[in-house]
PDB file of C-alpha atoms in Angstrom:
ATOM      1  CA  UNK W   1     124.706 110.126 152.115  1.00 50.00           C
ATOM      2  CA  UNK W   2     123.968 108.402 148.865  1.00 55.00           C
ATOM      3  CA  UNK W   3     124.482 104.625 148.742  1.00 76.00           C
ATOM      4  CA  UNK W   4     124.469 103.293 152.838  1.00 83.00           C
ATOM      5  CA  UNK W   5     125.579 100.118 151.285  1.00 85.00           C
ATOM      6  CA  UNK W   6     128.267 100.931 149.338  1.00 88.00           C
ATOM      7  CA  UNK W   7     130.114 102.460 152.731  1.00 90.00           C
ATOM      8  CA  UNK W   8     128.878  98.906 154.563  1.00 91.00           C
ATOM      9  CA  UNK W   9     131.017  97.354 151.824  1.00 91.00           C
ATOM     10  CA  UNK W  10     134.054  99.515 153.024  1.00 92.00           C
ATOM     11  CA  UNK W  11     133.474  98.216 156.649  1.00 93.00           C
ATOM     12  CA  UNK W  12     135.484  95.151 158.221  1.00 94.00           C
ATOM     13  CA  UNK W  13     134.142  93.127 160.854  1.00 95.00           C
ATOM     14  CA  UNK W  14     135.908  90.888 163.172  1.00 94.00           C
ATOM     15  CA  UNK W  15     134.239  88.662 165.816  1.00 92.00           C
ATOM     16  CA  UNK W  16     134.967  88.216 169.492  1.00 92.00           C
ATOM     17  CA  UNK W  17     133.914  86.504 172.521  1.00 88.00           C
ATOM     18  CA  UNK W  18     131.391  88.067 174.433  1.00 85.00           C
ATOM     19  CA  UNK W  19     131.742  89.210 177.619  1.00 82.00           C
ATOM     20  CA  UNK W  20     128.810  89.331 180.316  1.00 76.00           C
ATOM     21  CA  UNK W  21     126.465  86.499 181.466  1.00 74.00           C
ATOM     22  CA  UNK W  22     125.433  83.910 179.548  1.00 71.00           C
ATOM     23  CA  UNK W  23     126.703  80.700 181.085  1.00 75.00           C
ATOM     24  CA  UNK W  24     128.917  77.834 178.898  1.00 78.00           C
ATOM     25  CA  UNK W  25     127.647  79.175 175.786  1.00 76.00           C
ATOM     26  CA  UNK W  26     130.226  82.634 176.205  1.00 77.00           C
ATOM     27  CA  UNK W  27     132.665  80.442 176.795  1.00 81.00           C
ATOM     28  CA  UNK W  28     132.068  78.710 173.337  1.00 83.00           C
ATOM     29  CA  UNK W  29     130.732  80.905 170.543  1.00 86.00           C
ATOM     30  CA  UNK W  30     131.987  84.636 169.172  1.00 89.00           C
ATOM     31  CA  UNK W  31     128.935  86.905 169.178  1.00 90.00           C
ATOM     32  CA  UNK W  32     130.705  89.894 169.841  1.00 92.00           C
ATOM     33  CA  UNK W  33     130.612  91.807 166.520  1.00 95.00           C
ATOM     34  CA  UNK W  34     133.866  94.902 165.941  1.00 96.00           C
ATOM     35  CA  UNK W  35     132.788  97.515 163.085  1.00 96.00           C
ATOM     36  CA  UNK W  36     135.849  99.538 161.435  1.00 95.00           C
ATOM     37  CA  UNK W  37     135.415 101.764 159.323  1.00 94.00           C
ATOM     38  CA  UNK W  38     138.526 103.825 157.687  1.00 94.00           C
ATOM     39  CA  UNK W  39     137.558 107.437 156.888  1.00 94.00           C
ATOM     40  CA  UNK W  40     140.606 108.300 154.977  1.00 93.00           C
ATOM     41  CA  UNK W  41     140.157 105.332 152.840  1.00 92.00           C
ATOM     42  CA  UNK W  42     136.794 105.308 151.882  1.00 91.00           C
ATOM     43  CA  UNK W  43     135.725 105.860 148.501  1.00 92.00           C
ATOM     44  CA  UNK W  44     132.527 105.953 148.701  1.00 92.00           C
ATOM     45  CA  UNK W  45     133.086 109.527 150.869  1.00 91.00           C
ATOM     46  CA  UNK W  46     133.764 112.997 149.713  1.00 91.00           C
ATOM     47  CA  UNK W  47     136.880 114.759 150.633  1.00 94.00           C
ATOM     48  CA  UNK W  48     134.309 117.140 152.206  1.00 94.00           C
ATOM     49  CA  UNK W  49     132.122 114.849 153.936  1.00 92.00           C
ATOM     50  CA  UNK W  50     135.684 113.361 155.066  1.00 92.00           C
ATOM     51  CA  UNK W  51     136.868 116.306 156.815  1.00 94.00           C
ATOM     52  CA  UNK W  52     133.167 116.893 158.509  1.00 93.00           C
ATOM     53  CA  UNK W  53     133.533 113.434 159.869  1.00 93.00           C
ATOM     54  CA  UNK W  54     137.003 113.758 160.932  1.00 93.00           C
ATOM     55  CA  UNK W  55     135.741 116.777 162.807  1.00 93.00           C
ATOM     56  CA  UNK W  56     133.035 115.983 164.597  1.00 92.00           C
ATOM     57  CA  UNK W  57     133.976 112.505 165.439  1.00 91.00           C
ATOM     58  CA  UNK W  58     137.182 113.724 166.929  1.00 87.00           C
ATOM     59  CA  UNK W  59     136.461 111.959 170.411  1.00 86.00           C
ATOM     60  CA  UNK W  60     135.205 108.605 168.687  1.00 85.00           C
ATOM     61  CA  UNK W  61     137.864 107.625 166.319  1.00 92.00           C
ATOM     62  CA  UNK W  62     140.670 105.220 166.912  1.00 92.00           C
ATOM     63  CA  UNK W  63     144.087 105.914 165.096  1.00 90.00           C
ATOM     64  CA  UNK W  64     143.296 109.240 164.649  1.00 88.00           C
ATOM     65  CA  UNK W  65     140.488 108.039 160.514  1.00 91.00           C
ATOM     66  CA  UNK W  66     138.917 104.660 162.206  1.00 94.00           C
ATOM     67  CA  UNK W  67     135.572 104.335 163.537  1.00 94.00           C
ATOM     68  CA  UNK W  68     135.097 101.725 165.889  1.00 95.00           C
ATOM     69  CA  UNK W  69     131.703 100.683 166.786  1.00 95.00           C
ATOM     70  CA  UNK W  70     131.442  97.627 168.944  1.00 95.00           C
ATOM     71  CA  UNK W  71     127.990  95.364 169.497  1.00 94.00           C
ATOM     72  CA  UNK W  72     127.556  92.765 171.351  1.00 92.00           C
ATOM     73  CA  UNK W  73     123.801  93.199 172.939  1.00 90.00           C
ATOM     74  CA  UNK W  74     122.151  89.943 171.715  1.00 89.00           C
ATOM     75  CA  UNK W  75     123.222  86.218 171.329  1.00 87.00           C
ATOM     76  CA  UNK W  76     123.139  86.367 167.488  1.00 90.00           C
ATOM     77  CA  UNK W  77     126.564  87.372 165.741  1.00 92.00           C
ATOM     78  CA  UNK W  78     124.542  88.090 162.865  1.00 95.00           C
ATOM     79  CA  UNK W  79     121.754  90.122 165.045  1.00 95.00           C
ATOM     80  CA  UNK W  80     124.840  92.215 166.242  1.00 95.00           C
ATOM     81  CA  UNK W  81     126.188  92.980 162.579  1.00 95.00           C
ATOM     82  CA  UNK W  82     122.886  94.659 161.904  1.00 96.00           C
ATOM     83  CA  UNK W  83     123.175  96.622 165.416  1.00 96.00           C
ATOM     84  CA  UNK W  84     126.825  97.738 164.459  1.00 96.00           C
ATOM     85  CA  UNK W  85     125.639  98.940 161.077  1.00 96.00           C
ATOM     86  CA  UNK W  86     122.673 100.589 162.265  1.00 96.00           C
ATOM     87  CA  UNK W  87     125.041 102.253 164.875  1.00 95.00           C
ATOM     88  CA  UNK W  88     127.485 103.183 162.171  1.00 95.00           C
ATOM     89  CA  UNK W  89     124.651 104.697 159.833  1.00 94.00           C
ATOM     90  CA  UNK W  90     123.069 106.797 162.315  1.00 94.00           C
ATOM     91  CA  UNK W  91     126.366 108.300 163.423  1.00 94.00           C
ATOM     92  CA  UNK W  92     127.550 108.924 160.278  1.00 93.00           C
ATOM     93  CA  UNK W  93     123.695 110.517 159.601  1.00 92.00           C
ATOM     94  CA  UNK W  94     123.744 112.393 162.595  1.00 92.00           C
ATOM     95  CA  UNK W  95     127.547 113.775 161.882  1.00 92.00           C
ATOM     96  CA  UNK W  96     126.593 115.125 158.490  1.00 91.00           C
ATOM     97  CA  UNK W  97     123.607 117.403 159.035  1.00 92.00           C
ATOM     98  CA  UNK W  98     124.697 120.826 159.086  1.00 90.00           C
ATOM     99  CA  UNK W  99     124.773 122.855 162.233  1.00 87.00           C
ATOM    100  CA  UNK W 100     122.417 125.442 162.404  1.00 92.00           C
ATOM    101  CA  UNK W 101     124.069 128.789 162.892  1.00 93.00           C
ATOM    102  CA  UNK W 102     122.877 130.586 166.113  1.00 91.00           C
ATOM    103  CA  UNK W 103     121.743 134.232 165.370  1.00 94.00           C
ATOM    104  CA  UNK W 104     122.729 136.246 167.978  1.00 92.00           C
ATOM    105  CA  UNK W 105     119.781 138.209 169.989  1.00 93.00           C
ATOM    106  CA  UNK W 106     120.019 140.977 172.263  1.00 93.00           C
ATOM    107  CA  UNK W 107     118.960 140.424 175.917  1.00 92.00           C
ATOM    108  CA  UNK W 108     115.338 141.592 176.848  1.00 94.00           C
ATOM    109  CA  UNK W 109     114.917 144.587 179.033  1.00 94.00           C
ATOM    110  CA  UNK W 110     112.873 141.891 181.781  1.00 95.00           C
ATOM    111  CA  UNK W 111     115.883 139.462 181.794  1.00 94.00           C
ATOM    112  CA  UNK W 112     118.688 142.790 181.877  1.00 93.00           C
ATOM    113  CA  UNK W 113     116.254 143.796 185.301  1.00 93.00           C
ATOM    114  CA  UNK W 114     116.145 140.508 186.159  1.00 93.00           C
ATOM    115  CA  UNK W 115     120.187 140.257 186.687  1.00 93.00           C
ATOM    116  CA  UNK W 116     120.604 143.684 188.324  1.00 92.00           C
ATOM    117  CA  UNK W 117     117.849 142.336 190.628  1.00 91.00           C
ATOM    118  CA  UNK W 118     119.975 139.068 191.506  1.00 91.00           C
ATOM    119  CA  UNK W 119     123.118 140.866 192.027  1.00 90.00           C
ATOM    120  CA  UNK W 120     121.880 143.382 194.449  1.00 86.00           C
ATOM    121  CA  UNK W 121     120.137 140.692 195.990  1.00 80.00           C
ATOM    122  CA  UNK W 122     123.525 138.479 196.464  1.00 78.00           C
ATOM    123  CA  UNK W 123     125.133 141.679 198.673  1.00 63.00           C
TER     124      UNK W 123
END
């Protein structure tokens, strides 16, 4: 990922009341912070990098190209911006490393014994 801040410019926030304890003051001020993020959209993205994301953030995105990352940990609306973009930035990291293919390996002569020995045990 080249410029981190050039996809936090792509990102809208909206603000929400926070749920949870915290007395009169939830009641009264929007700390809750709501990241989105459009995949499809972005221009700061590659059409391959797009595709990876879309991928393997399958499970996480809402409308099929939005990330949603939600925050609302601390007091500070600003304090939960930073948390939001942090989360955003590390998923979006942790999405775009390359899987390591698995070599496949032959099983050991000790393990081959070793599950003969459990199935004659089981009978």
């Amino acid at each position: 990922m080249e410029d981190i801040s050039a996809i936090l410019s792509e990102c809208s926030y909206s603000t929400s009341r926070s749920s949870g304890p915290g007395g009169q003051n939830v009641n009264k001020t929007e700390t809750k912070v709501e990241l989105r993020l459009n995949i499809l959209v972005s221009e700061v993205l590659s059409d391959q990098q797009k595709t990876i994301l879309l991928h393997k953030l399958g499970s996480k995105l809402v409308d099929g190209s939005t990330i949603l990352i939600t925050s609302q940990e601390t007091r500070s609306q600003l304090k939960n911006k930073n948390i939001a973009n942090n989360k955003l930035i590390e998923l979006i990291g942790q999405a775009l490393v390359p899987d390591i293919p698995r070599i496949p390996t032959r099983p050991t002569k000790k393990s081959k014994e070793k599950r003969i020995e459990t199935k004659s045990n089981q009978v």
